[in-house]
Short mmCIF file of C-alpha atoms in Angstrom, two decimals:
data_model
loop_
_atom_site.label_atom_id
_atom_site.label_comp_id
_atom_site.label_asym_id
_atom_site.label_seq_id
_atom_site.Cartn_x
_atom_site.Cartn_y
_atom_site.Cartn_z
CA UNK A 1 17.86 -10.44 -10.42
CA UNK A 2 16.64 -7.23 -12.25
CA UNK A 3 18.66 -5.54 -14.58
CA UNK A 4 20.77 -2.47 -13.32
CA UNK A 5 19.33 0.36 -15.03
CA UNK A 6 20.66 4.01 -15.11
CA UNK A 7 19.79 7.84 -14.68
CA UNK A 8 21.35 8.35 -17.85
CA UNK A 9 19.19 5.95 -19.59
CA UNK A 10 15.58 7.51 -18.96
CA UNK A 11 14.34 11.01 -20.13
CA UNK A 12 10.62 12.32 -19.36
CA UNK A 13 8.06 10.48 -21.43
CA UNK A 14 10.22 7.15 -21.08
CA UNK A 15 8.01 3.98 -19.97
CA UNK A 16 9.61 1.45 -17.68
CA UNK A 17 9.37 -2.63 -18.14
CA UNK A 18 5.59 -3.33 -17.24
CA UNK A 19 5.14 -6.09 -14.78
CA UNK A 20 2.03 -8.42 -15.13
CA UNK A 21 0.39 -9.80 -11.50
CA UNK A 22 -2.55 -12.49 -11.53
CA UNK A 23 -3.72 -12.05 -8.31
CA UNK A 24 -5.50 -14.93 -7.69
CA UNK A 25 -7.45 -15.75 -4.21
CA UNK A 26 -4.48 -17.83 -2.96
CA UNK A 27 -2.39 -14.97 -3.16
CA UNK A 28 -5.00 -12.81 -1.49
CA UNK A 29 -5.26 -15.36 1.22
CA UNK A 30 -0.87 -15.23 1.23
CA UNK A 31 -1.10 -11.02 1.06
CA UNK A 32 -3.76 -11.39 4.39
CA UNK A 33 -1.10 -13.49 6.03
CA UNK A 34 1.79 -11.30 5.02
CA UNK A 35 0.27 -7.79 5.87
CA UNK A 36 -2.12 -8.69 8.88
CA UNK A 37 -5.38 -7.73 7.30
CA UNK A 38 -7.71 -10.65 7.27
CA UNK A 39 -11.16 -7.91 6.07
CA UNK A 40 -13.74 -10.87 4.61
CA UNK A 41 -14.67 -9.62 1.74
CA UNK A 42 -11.29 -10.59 0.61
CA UNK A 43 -11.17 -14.17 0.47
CA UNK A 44 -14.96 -14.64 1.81
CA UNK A 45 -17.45 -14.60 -1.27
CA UNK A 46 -20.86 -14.43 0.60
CA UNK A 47 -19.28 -11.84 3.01
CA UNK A 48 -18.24 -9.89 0.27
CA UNK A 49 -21.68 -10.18 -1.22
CA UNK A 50 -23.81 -9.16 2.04
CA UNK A 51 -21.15 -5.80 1.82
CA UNK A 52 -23.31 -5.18 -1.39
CA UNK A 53 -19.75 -6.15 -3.32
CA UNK A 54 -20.27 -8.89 -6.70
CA UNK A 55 -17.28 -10.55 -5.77
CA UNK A 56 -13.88 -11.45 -2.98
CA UNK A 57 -12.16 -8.25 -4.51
CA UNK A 58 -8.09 -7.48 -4.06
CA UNK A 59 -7.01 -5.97 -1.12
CA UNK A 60 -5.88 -1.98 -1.61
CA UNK A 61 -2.57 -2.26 -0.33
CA UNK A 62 -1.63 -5.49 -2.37
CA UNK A 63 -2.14 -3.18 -5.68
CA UNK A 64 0.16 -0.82 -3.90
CA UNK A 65 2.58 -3.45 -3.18
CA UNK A 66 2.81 -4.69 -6.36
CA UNK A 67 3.59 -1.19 -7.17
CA UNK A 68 6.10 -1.01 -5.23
CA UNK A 69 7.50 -4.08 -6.87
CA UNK A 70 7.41 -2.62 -10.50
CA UNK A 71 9.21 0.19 -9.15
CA UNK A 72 11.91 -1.83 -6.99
CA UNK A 73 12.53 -3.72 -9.79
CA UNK A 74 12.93 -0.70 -12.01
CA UNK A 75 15.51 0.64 -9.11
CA UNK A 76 17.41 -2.59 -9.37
CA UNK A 77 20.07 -3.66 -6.29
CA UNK A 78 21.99 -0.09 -6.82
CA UNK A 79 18.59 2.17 -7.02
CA UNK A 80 16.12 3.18 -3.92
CA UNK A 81 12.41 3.28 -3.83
CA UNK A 82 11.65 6.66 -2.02
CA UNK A 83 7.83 6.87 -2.93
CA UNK A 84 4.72 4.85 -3.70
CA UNK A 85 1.06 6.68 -3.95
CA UNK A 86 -1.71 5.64 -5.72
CA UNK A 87 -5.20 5.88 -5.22
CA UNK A 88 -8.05 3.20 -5.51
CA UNK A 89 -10.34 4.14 -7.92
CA UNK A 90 -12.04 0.82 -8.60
CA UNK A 91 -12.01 -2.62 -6.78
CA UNK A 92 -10.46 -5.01 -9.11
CA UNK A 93 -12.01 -8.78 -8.59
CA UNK A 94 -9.62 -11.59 -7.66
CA UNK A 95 -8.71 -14.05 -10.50
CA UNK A 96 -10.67 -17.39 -9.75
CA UNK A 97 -10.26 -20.17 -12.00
CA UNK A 98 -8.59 -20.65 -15.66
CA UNK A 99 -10.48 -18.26 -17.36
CA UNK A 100 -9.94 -15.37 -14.89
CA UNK A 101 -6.08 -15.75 -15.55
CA UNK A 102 -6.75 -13.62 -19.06
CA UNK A 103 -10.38 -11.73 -17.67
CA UNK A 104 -8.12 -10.26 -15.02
CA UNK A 105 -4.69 -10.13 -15.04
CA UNK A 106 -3.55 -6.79 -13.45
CA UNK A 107 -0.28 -5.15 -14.94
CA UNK A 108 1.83 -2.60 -13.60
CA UNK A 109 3.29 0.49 -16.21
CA UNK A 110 5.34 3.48 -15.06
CA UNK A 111 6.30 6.45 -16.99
CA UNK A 112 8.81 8.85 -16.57
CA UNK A 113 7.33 12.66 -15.79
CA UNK A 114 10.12 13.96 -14.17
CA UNK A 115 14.08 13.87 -14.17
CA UNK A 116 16.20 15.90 -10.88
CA UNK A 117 19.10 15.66 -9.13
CA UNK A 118 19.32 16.81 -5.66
CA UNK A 119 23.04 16.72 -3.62
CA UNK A 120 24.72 13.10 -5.05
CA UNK A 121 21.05 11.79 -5.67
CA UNK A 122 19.84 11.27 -9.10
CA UNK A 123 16.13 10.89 -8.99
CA UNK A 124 13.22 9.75 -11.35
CA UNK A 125 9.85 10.97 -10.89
CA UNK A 126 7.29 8.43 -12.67
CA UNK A 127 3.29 8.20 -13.67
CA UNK A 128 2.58 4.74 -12.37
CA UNK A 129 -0.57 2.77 -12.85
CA UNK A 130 -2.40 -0.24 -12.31
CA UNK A 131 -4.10 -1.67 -15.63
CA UNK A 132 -7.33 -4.52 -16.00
CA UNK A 133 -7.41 -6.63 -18.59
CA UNK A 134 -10.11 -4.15 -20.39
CA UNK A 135 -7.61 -1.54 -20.36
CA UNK A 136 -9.05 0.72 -17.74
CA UNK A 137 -6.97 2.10 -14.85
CA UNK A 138 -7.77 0.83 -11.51
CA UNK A 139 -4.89 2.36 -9.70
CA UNK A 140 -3.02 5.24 -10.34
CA UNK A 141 -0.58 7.06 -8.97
CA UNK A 142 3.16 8.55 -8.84
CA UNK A 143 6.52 7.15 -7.78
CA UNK A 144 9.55 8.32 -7.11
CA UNK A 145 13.06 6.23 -7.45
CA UNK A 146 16.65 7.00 -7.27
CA UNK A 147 18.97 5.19 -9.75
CA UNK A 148 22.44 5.13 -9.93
CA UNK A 149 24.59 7.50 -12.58
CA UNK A 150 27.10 5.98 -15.31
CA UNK A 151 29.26 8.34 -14.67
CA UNK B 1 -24.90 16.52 -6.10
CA UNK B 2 -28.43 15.78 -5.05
CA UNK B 3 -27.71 13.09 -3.15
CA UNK B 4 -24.91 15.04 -1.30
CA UNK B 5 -28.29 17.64 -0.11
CA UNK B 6 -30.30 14.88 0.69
CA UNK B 7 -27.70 13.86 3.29
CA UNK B 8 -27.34 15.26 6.94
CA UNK B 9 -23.59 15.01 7.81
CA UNK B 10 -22.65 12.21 10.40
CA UNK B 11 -19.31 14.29 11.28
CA UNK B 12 -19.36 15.52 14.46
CA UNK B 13 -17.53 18.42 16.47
CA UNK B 14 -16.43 15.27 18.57
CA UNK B 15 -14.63 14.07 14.99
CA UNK B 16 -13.50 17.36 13.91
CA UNK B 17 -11.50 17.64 16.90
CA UNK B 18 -9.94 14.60 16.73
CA UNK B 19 -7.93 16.03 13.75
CA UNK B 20 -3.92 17.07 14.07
CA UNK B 21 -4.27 15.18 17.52
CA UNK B 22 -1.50 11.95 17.37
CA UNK B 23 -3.23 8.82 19.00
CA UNK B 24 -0.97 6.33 20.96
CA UNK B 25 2.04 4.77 20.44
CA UNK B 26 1.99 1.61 17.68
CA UNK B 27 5.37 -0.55 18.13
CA UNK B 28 6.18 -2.68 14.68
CA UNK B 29 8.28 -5.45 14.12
CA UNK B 30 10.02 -7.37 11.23
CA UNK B 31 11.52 -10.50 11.21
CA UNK B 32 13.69 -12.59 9.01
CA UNK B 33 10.00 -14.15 8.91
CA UNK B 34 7.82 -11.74 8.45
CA UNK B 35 10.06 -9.93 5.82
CA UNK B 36 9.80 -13.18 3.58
CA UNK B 37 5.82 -13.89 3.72
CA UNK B 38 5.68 -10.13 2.67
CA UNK B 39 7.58 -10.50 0.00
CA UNK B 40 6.24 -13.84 -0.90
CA UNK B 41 2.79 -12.36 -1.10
CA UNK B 42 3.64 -9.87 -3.21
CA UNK B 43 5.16 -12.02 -5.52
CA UNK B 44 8.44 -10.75 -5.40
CA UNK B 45 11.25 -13.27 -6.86
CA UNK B 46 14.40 -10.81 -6.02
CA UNK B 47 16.61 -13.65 -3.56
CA UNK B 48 17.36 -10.39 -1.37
CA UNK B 49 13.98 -10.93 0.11
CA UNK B 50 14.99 -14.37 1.18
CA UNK B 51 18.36 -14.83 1.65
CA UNK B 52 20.58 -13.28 4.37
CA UNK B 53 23.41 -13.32 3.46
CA UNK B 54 22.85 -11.74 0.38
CA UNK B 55 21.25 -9.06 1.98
CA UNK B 56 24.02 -8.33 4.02
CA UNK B 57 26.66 -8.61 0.70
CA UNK B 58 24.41 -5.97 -1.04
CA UNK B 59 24.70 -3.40 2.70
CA UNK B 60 21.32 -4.33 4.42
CA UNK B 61 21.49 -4.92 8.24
CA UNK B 62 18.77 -7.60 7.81
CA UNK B 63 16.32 -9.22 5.00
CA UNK B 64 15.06 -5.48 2.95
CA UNK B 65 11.46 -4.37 3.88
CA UNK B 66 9.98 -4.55 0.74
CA UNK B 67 7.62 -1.33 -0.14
CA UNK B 68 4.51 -1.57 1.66
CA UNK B 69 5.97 -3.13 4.54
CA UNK B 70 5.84 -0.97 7.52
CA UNK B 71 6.47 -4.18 10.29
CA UNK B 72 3.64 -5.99 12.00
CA UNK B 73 2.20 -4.54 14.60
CA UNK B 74 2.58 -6.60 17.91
CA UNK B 75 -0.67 -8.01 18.66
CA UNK B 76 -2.21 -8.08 21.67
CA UNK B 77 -5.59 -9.54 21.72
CA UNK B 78 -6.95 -6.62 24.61
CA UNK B 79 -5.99 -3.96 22.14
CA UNK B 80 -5.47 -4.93 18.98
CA UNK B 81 -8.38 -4.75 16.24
CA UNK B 82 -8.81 -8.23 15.46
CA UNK B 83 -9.40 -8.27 11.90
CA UNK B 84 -6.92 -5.75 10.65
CA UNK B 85 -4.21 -6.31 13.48
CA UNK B 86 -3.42 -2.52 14.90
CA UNK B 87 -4.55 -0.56 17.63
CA UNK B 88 -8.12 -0.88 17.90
CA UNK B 89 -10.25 2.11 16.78
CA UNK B 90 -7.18 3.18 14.75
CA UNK B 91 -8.12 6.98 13.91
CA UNK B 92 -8.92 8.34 17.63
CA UNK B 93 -12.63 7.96 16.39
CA UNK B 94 -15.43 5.51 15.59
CA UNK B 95 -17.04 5.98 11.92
CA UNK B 96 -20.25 5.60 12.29
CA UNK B 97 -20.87 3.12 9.09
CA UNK B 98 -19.83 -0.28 9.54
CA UNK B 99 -17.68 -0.83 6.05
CA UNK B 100 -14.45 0.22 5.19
CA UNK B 101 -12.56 0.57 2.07
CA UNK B 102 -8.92 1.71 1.19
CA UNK B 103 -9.26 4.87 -0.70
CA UNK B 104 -5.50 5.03 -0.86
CA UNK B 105 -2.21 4.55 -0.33
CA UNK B 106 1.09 7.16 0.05
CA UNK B 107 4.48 5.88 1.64
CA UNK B 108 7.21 7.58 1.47
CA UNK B 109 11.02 6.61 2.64
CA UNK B 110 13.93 7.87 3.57
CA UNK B 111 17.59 7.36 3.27
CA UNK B 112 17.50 5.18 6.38
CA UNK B 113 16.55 1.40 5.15
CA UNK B 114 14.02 -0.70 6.90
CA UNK B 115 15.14 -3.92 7.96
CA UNK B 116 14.40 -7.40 9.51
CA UNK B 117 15.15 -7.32 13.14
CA UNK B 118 14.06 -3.30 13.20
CA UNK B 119 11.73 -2.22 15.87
CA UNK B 120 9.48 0.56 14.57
CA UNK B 121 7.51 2.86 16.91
CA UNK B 122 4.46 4.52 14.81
CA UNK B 123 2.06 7.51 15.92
CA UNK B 124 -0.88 8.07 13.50
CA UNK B 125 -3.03 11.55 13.31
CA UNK B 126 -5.87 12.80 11.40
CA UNK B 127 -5.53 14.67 8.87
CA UNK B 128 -9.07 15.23 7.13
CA UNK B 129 -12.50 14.17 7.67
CA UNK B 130 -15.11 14.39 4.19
CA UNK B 131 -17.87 13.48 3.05
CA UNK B 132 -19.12 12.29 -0.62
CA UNK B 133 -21.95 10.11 -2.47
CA UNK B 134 -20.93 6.62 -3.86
CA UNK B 135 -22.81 6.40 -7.04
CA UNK B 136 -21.46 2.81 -7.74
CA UNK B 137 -22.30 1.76 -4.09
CA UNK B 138 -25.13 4.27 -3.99
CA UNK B 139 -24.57 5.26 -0.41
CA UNK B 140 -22.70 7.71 1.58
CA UNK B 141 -19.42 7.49 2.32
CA UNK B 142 -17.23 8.64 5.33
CA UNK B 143 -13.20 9.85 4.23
CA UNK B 144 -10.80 9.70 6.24
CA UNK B 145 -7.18 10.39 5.64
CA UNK B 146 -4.72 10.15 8.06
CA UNK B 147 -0.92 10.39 8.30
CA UNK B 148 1.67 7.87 10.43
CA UNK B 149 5.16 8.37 10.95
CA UNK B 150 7.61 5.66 11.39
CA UNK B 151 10.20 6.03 13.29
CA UNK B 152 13.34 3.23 14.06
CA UNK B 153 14.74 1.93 17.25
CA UNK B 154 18.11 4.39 16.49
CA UNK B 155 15.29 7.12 16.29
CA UNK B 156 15.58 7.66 12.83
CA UNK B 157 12.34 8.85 10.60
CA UNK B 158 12.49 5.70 8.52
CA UNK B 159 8.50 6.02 6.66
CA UNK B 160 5.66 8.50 6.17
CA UNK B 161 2.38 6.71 5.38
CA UNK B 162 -0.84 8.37 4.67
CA UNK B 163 -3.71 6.42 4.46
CA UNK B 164 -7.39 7.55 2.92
CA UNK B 165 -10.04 4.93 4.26
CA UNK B 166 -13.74 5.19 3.15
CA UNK B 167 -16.01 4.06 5.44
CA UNK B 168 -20.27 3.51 4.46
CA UNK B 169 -23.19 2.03 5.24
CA UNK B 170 -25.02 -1.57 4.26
CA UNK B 171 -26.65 -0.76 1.41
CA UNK B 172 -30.39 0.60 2.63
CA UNK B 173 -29.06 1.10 6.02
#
């Protein structure tokens, strides 16, 4: 389980514990299953190709998913995700093979950009991104958690 | 842009009035089920996800939604789009290009969970209609963003998705 962690504990500027994905085209094959959408040029390579695409790229809403995972497990079992945006600027291949395990692993940051409290709510306002291998940003976009106080 | 001159528009009056109107009804489900192959997609490795009765020890009525789960929608082969599972024809209007891309992704949740063994009843509206030039794709592009409220079988606002899909034509279409 994810460590508890606490309003207390992050100021602005803060980063939170990156998470690194390999999204390889089994798991784009498990994410069709799992969400419903079975678009071809996601596990289909000549499909993908006709589309005028080099490759089976990763579905959209699987980068926001895993997202949403860096921030749930930022939130922890007392903490509540309350918002995930991000926007797809780039289509992000799926990892096929050995050497595609280092060419494109995907990871997951978050920093904090804002610190509120609203009523009994204590909430975290966060920069959150998802990073190739090369160091470009693919997906970016903002979160928002609440986390529970020490006090 | 040049490119942006070049092109005639393919929105119509028929499109522009489809915005702020809320198509039909969308009723979600999540199971015990569907809850885990979510989360198993994903990746995730929290045993909340999974197991029950842990859920229920940590307050959740059923297995957590993870975020990005919104339910399935119930399929129904006369009406449902057969690739991407929901209502056919989603956005109260046909794009003219054949492609689609997600441009983008916004949830946002509120204090009420989202559960296995919830019922969620959705209505989707559109919000925006543009137009830009792909320079990477090198073709026009169609966007489309359009919001969906959630709501749960106690009628409770559970999720607010927005949604910006890109649609375009085969390349020298």
């Amino acid at each position: 389980m994810a460590e508890q962690h606490y309003f207390e504990d992050f100021d602005e500027g803060d980063s939170i514990p990156s998470l690194e994905k390999n999204p390889t085209s089994q798991q784009l094959v498990q994410w069709a299953a799992g969400s419903g959408d079975f678009y071809q040029i996601h596990y289909d390579t000549r499909y993908a190709q006709d589309t005028g695409l080099d490759d089976i790229i990763v579905h959209g809403a699987l980068k926001h998913a895993f997202l949403g995972e860096l921030l749930w497990r930022f939130a922890g079992p007392e903490g509540q995700v309350k918002r995930v945006q991000c926007a797809y600027r780039g289509m992000d291949p799926a990892v096929q093979g050995k050497d595609d395990l280092v060419d494109r692993k995907f990871v997951l940051e978050g920093k904090v950009t804002r610190k509120y409290s609203e009523g009994e709510k204590n909430y975290l306002e966060l920069a959150i991104q998802g990073v190739r291998a090369d160091g470009s940003i693919s997906t970016p976009g903002v979160g928002i958690v609440t986390l529970p106080s020490r006090a | 842009m040049a490119d942006d001159a070049q092109q005639e528009s393919v929105i119509t009056d028929e499109m522009r009035n489809q915005i702020g109107i809320e198509g039909a009804e969308t009723v979600s489900e999540l199971t015990t089920t569907s809850v885990r192959m979510f989360a198993r997609s994903v990746g995730y490795v929290d045993p909340v996800f999974y197991d029950l009765d842990l859920a229920e020890e940590r307050g959740y009525r059923g297995l957590p939604a993870p975020p990005g789960y919104l339910g399935t929608p119930i399929f129904n082969p006369a009406e449902s789009d057969p690739t991407f599972g929901g209502r056919r024809g989603g956005g109260g209007f046909r794009s003219p290009y054949p492609l689609v891309l997600n441009g983008g992704t916004d949830v946002e949740y509120f204090d009420e969970p989202i559960c296995s063994g919830d019922v969620l009843t959705s209505r989707t509206k559109l919000e925006s209609l543009n137009e830009r030039w792909s320079g990477a794709l090198g073709v026009p592009m169609l966007i489309q963003v359009s919001a969906t409220t959630y709501t749960n079988q106690d009628g409770r606002v559970v999720a607010i998705s927005r949604g910006t899909g890109i649609s375009y034509p085969r390349s020298g279409d």
